[in-house]
PDB file of C-alpha atoms and ligand atoms in Angstrom:
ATOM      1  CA  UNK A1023      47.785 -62.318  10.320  1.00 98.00           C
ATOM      2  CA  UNK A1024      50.510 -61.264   8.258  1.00 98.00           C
ATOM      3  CA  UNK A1025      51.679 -57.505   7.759  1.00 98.00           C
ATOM      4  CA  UNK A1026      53.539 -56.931   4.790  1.00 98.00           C
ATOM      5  CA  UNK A1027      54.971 -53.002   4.240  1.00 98.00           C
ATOM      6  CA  UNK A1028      57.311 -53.587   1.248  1.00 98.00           C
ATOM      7  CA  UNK A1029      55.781 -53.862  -2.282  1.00 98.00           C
ATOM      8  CA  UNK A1030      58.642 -56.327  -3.549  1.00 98.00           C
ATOM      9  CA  UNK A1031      57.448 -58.588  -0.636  1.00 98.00           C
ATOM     10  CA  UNK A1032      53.773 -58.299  -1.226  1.00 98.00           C
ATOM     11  CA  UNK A1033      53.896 -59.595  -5.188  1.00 98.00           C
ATOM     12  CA  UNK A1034      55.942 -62.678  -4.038  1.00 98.00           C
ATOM     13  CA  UNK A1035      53.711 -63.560  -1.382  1.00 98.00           C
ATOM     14  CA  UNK A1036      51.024 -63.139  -4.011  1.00 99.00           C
ATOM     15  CA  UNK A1037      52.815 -65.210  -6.521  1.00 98.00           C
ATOM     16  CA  UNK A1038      53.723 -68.239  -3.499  1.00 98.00           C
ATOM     17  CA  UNK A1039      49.556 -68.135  -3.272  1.00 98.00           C
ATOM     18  CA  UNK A1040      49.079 -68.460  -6.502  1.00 98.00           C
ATOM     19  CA  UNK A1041      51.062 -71.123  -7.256  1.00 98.00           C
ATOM     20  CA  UNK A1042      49.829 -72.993  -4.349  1.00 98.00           C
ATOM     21  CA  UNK A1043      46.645 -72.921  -5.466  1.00 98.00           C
ATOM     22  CA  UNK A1044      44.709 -70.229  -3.471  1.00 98.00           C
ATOM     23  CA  UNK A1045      42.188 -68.071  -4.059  1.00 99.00           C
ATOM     24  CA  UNK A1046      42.952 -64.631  -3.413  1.00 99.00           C
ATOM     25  CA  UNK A1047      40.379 -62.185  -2.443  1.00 99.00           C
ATOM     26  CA  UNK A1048      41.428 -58.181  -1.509  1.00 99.00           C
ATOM     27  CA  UNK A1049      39.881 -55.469  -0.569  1.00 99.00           C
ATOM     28  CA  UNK A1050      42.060 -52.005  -0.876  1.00 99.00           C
ATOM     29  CA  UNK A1051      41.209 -49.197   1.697  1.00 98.00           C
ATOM     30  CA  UNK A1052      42.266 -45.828   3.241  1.00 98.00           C
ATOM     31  CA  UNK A1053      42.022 -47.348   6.778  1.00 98.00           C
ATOM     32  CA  UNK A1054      40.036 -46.161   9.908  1.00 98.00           C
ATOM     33  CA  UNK A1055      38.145 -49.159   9.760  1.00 98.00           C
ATOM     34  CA  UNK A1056      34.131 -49.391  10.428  1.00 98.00           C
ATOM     35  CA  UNK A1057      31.603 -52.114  10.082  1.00 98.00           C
ATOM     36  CA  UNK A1058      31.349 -50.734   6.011  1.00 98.00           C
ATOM     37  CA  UNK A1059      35.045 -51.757   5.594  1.00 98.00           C
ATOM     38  CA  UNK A1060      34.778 -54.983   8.279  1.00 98.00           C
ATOM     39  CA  UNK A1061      31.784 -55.489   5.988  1.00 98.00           C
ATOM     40  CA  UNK A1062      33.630 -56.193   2.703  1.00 98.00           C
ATOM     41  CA  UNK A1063      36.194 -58.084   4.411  1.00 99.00           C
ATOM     42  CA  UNK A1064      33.992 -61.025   5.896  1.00 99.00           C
ATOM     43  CA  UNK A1065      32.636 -60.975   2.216  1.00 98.00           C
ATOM     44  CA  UNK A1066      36.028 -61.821   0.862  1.00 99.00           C
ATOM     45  CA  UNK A1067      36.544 -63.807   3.696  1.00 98.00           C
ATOM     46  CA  UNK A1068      33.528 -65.776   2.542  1.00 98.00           C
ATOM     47  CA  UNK A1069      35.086 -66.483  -0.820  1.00 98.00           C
ATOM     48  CA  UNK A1070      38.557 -66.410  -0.954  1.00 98.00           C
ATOM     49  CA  UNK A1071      41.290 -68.687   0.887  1.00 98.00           C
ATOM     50  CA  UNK A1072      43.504 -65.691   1.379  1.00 99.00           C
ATOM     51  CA  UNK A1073      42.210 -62.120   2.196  1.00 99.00           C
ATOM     52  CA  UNK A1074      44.961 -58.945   1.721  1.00 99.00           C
ATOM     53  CA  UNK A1075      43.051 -55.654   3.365  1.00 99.00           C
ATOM     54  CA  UNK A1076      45.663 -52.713   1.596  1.00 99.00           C
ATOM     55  CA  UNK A1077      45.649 -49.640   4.644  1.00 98.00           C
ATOM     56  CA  UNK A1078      47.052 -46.841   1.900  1.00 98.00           C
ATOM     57  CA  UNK A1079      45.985 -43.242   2.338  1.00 98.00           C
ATOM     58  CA  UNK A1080      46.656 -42.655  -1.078  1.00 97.00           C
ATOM     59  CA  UNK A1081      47.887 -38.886  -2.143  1.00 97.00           C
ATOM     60  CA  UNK A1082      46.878 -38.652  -5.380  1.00 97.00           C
ATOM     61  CA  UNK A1083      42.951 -38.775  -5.002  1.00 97.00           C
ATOM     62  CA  UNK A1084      43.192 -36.015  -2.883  1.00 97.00           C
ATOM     63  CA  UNK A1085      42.546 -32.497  -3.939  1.00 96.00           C
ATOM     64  CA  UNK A1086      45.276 -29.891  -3.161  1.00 94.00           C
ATOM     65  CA  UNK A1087      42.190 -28.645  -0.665  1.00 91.00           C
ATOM     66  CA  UNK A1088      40.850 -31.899   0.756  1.00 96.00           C
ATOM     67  CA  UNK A1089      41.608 -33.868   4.294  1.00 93.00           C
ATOM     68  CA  UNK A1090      44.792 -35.508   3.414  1.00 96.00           C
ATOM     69  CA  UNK A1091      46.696 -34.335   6.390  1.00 95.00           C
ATOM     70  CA  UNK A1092      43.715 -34.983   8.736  1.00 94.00           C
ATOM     71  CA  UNK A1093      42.550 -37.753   7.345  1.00 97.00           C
ATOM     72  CA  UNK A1094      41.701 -39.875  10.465  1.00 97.00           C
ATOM     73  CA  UNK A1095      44.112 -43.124  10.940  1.00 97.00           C
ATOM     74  CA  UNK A1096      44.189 -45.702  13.627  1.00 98.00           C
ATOM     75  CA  UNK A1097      46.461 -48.759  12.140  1.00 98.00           C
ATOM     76  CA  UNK A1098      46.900 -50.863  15.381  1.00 98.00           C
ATOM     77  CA  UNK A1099      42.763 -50.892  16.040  1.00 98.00           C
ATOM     78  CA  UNK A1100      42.538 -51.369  11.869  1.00 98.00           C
ATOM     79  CA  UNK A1101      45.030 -54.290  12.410  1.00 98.00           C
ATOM     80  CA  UNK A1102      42.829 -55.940  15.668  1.00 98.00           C
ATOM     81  CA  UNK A1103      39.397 -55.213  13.401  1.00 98.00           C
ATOM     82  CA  UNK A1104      40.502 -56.619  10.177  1.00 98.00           C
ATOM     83  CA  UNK A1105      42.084 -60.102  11.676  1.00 98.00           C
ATOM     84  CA  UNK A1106      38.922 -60.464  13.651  1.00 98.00           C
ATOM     85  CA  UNK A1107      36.533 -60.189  10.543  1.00 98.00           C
ATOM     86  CA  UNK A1108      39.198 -62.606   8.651  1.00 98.00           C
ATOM     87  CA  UNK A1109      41.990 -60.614   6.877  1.00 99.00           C
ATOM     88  CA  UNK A1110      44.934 -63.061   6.171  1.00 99.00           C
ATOM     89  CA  UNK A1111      47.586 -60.029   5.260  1.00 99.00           C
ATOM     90  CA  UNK A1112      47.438 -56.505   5.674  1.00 98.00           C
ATOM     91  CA  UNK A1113      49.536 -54.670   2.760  1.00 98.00           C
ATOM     92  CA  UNK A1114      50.413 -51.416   4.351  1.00 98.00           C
ATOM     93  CA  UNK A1115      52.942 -49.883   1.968  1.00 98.00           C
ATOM     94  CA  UNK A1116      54.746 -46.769   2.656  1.00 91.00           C
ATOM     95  CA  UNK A1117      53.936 -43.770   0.707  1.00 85.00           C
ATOM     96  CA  UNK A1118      57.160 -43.044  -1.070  1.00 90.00           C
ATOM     97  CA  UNK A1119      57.336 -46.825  -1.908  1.00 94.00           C
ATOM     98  CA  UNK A1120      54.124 -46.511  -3.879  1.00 97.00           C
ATOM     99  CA  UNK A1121      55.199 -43.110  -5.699  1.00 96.00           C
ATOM    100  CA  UNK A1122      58.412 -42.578  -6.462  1.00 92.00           C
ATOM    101  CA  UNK A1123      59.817 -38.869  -7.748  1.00 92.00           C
ATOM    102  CA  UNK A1124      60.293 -40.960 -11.096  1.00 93.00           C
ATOM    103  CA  UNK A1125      56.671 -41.767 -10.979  1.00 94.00           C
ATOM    104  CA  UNK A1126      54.984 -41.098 -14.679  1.00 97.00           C
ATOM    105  CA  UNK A1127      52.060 -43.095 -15.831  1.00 98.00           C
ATOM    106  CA  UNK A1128      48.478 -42.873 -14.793  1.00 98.00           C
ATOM    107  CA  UNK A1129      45.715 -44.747 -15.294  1.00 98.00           C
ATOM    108  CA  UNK A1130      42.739 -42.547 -16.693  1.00 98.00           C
ATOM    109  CA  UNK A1131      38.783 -43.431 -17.319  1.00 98.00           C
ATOM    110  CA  UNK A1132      37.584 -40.776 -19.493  1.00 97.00           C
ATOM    111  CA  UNK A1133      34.228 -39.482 -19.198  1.00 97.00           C
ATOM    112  CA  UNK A1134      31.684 -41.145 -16.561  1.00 98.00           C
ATOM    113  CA  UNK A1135      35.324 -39.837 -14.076  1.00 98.00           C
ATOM    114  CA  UNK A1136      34.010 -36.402 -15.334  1.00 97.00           C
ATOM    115  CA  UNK A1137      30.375 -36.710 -14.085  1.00 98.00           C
ATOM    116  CA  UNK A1138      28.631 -36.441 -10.441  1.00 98.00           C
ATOM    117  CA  UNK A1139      32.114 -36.822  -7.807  1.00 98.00           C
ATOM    118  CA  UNK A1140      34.416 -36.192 -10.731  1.00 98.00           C
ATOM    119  CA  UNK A1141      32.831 -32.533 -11.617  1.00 96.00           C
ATOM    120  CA  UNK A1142      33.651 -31.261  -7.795  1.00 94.00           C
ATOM    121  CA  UNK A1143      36.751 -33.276  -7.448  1.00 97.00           C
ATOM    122  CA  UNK A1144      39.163 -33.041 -10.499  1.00 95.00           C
ATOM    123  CA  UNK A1145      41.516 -35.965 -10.916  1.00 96.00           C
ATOM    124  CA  UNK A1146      40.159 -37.635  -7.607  1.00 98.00           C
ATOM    125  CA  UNK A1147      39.267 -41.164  -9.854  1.00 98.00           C
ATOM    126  CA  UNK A1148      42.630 -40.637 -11.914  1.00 98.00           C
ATOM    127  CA  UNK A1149      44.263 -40.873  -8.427  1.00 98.00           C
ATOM    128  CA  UNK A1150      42.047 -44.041  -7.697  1.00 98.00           C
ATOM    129  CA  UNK A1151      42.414 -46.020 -10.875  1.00 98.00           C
ATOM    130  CA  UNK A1152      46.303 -45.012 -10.620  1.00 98.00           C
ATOM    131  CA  UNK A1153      46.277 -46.871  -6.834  1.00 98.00           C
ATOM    132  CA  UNK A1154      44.129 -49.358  -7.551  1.00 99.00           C
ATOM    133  CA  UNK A1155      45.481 -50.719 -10.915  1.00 98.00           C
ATOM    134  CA  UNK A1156      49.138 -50.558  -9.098  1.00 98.00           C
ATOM    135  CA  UNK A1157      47.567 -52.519  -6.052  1.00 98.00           C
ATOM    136  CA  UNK A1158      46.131 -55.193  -8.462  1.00 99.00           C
ATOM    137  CA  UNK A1159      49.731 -55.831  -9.946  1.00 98.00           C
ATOM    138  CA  UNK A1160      51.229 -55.773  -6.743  1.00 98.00           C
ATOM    139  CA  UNK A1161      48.707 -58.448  -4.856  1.00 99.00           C
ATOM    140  CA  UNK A1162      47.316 -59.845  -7.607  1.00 99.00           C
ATOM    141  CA  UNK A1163      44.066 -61.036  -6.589  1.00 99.00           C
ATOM    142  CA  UNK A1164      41.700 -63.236  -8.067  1.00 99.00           C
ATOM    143  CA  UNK A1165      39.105 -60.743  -7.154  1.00 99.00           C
ATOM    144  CA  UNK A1166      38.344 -57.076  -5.341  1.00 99.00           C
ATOM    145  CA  UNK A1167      35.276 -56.210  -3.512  1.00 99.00           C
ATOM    146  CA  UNK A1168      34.484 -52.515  -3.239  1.00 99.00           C
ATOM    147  CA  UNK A1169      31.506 -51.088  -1.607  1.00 98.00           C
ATOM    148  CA  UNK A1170      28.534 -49.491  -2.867  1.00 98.00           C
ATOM    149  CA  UNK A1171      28.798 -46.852  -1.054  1.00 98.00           C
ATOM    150  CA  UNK A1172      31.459 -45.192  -3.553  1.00 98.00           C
ATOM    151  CA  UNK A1173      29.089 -46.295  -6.066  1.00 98.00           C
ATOM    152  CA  UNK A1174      30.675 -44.152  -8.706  1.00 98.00           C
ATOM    153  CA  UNK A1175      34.472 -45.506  -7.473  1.00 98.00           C
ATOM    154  CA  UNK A1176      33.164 -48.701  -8.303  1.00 98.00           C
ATOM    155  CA  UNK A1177      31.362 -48.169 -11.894  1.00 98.00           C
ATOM    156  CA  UNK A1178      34.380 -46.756 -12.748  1.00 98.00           C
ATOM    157  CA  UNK A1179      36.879 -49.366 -11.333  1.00 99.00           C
ATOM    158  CA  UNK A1180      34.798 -52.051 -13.468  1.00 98.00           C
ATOM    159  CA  UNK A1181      34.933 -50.285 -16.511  1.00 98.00           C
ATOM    160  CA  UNK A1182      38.693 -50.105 -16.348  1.00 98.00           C
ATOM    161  CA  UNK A1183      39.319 -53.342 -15.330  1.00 98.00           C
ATOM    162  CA  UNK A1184      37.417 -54.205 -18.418  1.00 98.00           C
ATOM    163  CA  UNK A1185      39.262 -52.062 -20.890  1.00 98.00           C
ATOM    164  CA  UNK A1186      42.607 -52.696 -19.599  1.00 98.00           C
ATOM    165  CA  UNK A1187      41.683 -56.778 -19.484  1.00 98.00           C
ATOM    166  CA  UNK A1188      43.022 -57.184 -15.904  1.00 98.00           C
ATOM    167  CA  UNK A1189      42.058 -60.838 -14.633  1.00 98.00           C
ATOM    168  CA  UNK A1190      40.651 -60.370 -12.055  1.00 98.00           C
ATOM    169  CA  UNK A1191      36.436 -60.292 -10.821  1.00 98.00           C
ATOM    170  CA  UNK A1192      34.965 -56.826  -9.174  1.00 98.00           C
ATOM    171  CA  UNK A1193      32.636 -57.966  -6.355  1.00 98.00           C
ATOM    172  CA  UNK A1194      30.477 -55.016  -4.949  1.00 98.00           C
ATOM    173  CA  UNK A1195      29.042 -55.467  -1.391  1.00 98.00           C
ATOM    174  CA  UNK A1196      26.036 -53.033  -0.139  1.00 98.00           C
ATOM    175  CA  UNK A1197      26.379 -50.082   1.781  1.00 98.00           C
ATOM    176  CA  UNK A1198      26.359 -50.415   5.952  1.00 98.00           C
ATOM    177  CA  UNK A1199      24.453 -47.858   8.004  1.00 98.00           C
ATOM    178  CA  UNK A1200      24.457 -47.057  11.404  1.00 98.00           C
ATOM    179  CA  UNK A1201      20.991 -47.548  13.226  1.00 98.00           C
ATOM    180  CA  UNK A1202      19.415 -44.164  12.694  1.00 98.00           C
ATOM    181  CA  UNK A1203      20.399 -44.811   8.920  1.00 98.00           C
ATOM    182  CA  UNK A1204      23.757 -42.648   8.087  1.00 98.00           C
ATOM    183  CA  UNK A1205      26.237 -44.418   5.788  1.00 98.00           C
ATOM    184  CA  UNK A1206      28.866 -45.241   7.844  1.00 98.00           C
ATOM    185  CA  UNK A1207      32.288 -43.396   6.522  1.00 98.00           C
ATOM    186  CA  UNK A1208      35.353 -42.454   7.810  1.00 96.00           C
ATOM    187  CA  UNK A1209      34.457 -38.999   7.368  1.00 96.00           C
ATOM    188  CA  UNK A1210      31.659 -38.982   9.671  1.00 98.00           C
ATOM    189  CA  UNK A1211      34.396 -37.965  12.767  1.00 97.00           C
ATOM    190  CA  UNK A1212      34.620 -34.632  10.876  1.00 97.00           C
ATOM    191  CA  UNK A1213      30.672 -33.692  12.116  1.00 98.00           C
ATOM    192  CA  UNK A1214      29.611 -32.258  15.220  1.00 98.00           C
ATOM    193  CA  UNK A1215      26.410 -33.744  17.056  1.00 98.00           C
ATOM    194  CA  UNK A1216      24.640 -30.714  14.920  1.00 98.00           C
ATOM    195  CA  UNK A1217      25.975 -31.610  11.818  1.00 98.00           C
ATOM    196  CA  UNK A1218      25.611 -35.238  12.603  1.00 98.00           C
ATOM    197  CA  UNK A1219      21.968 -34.750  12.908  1.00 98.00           C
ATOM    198  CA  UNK A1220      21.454 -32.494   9.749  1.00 98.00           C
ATOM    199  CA  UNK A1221      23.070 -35.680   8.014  1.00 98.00           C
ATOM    200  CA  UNK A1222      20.965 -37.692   8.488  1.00 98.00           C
ATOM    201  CA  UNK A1223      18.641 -35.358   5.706  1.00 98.00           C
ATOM    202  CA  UNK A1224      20.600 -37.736   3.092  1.00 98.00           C
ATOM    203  CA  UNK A1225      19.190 -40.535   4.130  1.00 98.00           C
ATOM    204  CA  UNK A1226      16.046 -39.869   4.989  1.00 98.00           C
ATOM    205  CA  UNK A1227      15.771 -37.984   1.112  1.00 98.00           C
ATOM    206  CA  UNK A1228      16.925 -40.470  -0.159  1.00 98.00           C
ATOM    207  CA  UNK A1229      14.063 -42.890   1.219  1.00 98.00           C
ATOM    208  CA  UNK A1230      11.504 -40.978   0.632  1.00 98.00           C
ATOM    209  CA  UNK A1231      12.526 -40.612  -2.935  1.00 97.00           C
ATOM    210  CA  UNK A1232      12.290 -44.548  -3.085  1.00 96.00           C
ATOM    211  CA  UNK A1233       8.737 -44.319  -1.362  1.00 96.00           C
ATOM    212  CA  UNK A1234       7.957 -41.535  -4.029  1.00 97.00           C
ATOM    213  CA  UNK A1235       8.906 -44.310  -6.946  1.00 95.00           C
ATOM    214  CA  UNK A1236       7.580 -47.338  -5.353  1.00 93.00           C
ATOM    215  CA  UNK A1237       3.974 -44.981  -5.028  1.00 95.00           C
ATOM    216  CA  UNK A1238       4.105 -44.799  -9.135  1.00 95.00           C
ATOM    217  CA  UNK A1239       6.243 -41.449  -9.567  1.00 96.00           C
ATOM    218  CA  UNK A1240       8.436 -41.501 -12.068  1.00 95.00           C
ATOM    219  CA  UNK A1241       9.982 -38.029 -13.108  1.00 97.00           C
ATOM    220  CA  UNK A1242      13.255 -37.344 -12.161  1.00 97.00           C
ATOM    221  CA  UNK A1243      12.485 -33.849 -11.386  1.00 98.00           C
ATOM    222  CA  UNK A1244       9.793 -34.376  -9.163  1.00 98.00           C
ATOM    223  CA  UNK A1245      12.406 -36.938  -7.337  1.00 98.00           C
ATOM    224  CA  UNK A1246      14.939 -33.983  -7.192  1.00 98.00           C
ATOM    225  CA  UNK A1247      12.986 -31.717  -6.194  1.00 98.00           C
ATOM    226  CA  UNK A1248      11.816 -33.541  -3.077  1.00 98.00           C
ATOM    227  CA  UNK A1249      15.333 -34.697  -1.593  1.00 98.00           C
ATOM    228  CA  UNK A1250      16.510 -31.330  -2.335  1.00 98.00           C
ATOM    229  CA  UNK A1251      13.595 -29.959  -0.052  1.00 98.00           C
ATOM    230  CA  UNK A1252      14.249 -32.218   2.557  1.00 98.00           C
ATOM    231  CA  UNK A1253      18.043 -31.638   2.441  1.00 98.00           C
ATOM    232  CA  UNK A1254      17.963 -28.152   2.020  1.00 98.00           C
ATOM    233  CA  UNK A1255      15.590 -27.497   5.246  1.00 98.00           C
ATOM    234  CA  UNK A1256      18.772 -28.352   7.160  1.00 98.00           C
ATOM    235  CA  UNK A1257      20.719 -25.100   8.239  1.00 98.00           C
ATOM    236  CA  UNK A1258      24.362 -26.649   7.970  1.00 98.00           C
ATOM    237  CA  UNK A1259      24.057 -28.521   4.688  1.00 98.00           C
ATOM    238  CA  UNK A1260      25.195 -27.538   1.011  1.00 98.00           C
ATOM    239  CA  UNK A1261      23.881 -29.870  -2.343  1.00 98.00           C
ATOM    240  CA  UNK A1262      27.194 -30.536  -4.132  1.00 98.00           C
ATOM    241  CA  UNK A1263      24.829 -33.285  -6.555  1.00 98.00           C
ATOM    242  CA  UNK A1264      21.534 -34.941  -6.743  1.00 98.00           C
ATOM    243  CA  UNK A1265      20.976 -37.348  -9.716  1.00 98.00           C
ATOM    244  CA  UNK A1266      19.632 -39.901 -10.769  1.00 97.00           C
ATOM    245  CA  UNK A1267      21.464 -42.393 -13.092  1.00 97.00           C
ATOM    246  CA  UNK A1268      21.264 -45.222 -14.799  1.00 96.00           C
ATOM    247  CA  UNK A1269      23.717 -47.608 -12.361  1.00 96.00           C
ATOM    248  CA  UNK A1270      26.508 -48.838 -15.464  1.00 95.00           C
ATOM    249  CA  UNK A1271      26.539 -46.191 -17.676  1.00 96.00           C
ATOM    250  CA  UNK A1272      25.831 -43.648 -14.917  1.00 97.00           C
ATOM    251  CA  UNK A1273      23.970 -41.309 -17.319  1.00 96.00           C
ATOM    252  CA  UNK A1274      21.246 -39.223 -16.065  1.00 96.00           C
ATOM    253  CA  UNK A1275      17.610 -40.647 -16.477  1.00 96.00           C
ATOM    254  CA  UNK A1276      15.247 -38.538 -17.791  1.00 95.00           C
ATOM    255  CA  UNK A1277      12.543 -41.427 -17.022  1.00 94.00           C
ATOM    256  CA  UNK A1278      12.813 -43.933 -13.762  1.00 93.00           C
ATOM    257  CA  UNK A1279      12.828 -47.220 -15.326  1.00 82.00           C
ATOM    258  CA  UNK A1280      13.724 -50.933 -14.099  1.00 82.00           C
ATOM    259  CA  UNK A1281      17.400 -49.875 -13.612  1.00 92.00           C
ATOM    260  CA  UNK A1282      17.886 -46.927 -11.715  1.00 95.00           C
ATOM    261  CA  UNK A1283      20.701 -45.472  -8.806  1.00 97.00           C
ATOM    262  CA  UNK A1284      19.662 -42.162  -6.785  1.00 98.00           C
ATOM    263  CA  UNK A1285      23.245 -40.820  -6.229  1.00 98.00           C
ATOM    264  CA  UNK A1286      23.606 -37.784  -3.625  1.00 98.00           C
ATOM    265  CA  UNK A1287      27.038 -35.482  -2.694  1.00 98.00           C
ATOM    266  CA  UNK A1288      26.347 -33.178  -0.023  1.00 98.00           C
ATOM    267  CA  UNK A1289      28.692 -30.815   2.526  1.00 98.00           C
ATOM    268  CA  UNK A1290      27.645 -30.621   6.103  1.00 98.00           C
ATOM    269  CA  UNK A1291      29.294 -28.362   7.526  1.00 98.00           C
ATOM    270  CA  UNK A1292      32.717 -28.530   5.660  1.00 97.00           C
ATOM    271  CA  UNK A1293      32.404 -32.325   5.289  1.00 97.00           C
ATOM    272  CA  UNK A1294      31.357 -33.662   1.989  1.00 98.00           C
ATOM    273  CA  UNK A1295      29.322 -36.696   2.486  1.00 98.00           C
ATOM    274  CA  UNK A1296      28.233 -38.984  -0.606  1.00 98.00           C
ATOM    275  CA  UNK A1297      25.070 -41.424  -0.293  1.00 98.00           C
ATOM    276  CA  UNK A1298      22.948 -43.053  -3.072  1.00 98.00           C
ATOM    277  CA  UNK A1299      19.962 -46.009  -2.976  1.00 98.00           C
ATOM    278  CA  UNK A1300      18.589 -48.355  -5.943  1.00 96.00           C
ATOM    279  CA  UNK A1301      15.446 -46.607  -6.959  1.00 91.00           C
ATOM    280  CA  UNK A1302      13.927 -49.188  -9.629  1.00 79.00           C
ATOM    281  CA  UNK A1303      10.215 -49.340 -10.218  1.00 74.00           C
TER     282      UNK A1303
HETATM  283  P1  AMP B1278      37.741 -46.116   1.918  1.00 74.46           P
HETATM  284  O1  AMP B1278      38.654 -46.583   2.996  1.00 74.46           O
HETATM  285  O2  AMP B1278      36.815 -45.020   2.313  1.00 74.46           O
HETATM  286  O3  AMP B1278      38.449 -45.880   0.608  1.00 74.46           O
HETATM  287  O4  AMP B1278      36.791 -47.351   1.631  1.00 74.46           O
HETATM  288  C1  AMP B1278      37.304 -48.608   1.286  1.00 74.46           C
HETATM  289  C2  AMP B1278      36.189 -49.466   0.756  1.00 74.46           C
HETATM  290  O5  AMP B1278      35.161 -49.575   1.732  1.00 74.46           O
HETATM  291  C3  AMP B1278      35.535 -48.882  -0.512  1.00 74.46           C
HETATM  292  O6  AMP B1278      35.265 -49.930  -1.420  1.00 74.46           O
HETATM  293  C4  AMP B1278      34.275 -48.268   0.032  1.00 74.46           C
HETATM  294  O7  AMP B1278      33.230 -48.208  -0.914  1.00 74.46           O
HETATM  295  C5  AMP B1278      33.918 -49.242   1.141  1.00 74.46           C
HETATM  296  N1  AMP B1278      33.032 -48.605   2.111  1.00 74.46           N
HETATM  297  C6  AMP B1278      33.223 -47.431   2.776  1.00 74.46           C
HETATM  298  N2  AMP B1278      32.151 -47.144   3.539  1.00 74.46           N
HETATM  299  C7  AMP B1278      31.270 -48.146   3.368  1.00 74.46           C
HETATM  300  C8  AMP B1278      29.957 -48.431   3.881  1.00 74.46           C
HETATM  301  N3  AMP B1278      29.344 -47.618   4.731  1.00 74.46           N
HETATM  302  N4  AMP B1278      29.350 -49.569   3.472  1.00 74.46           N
HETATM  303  C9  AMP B1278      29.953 -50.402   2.598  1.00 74.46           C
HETATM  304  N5  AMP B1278      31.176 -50.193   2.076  1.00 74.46           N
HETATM  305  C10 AMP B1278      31.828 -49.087   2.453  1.00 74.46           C
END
């Protein structure tokens, strides 16, 4: 496995592939790999003859108050993890290579960016289309698999690869759990063993909302109502969001119908944790 750090280096290895033929398959992260991350990689791995895992903590999709700085890293156990589940080339660019002072354009989704995540966290998906639009012209894949955990990050992420006509396919991949049913995230590292068991309230809402639907409910509301209860009988947990949206045009439902996405944003402790589940009839 390769490691490439300078961006100049990284499109001409992508251009060599391409002209040899391969298929390129990539899958851009923030690092501190788990099995959700390992997860998308065998998936590429699957369908591409060349995988390139980016490791970028990217500034700008951090709020002047977020985890930036603490942000948990680990390259060397990122690199072992991503060879062993396939990765061909790890692009691990340098930060002031990706942003110069000179830096000027942006890449901005307007409206379903201002919904759910993008109420609490102000220009967080401007700061993630930026990245990931830069990433596509510098490794120039033939397709990008995202998880479904972000589900929002990866509505979005579609929608501008469609307006802006980038050629390349968005693959999503499902979300990975641990046993007792959190979403595994970096983020998780932040809780203590009391927090860590009040999160697993998301979850468990979140399942009994889909138990709720699948036993012929179908109000919104009601749906609300009942994974806020659950939630809320935690002591260290705060509702950021609870809604329930239709999954591409992520507008609110106001009746469950075939297509439907429960979508959840919660802070435990000070960590904000996201989770969401299909909840068609
Ligand atoms: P991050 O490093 O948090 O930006 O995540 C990189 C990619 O991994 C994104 O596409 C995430 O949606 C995906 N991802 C993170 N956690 C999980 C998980 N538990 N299951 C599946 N995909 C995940």
């Amino acid at each position: 496995m390769k490691i490439i750090r300078s961006i100049d280096q990284m499109q001409k290895t992508a251009e060599l592939l391409r002209q040899e033929g391969k298929t390129i398959g990539f899958v851009p992260t923030l690092g501190y790999f788990h099995e959700g991350h390992l997860s998308l990689i065998r998936l590429a791995n699957k369908k591409a003859d060349t995988v390139i895992v980016s490791i970028f903590v990217n500034p700008t999709q951090f709020g002047p108050n977020e985890d930036l700085d603490n942000y948990p890293r680990n390259f060397k156990k990122d690199k072992k993890t991503a060879e062993m589940n396939g990765a061909d080339i790890i692009f691990y660019p340098e930060k002031n290579k990706m942003y110069s002072p000179e830096h000027l354009t942006n890449v901005y989704v307007d409206s379903i960016t201002e919904i759910l995540c993008g109420s609490s966290r102000p220009d967080h998906f401007k700061g993630v289309t930026t990245v990931c639009a830069k990433l596509f012209n510098i490794v120039k894949p033939h397709f990008a698999v995202f998880g479904e955990k972000d589900f929002q990050q990866s509505v979005v992420i579609k929608q501008m690869v469609k307006d802006l006509n980038f050629d390349l396919d968005i693959i999503t991949s499902p979300i990975i759990r641990e046993d007792d049913g959190l979403a595994m995230s970096s983020r998780n590292t932040y809780l203590s063993s009391e927090e860590r068991k009040d999160a697993l309230s998301l979850f468990q809402s979140l399942r009994a909302a889909q138990k709720m639907i699948q036993n012929g409910e179908k109000n919104p509301d009601k749906l609300k109502d009942a994974i806020t209860k659950i939630i809320s009988s935690k002591k260290n947990t705060k509702i950021d969001y609870i809604q329930i949206i239709h999954p591409q045009t992520l507008n609110p439902l106001k009746q469950i119908k075939e297509q439907a996405r429960i979508v959840i944003a919660v802070f435990v402790g000070k960590t904000r944790l996201i989770d969401n589940i299909a909840a068609e009839i």
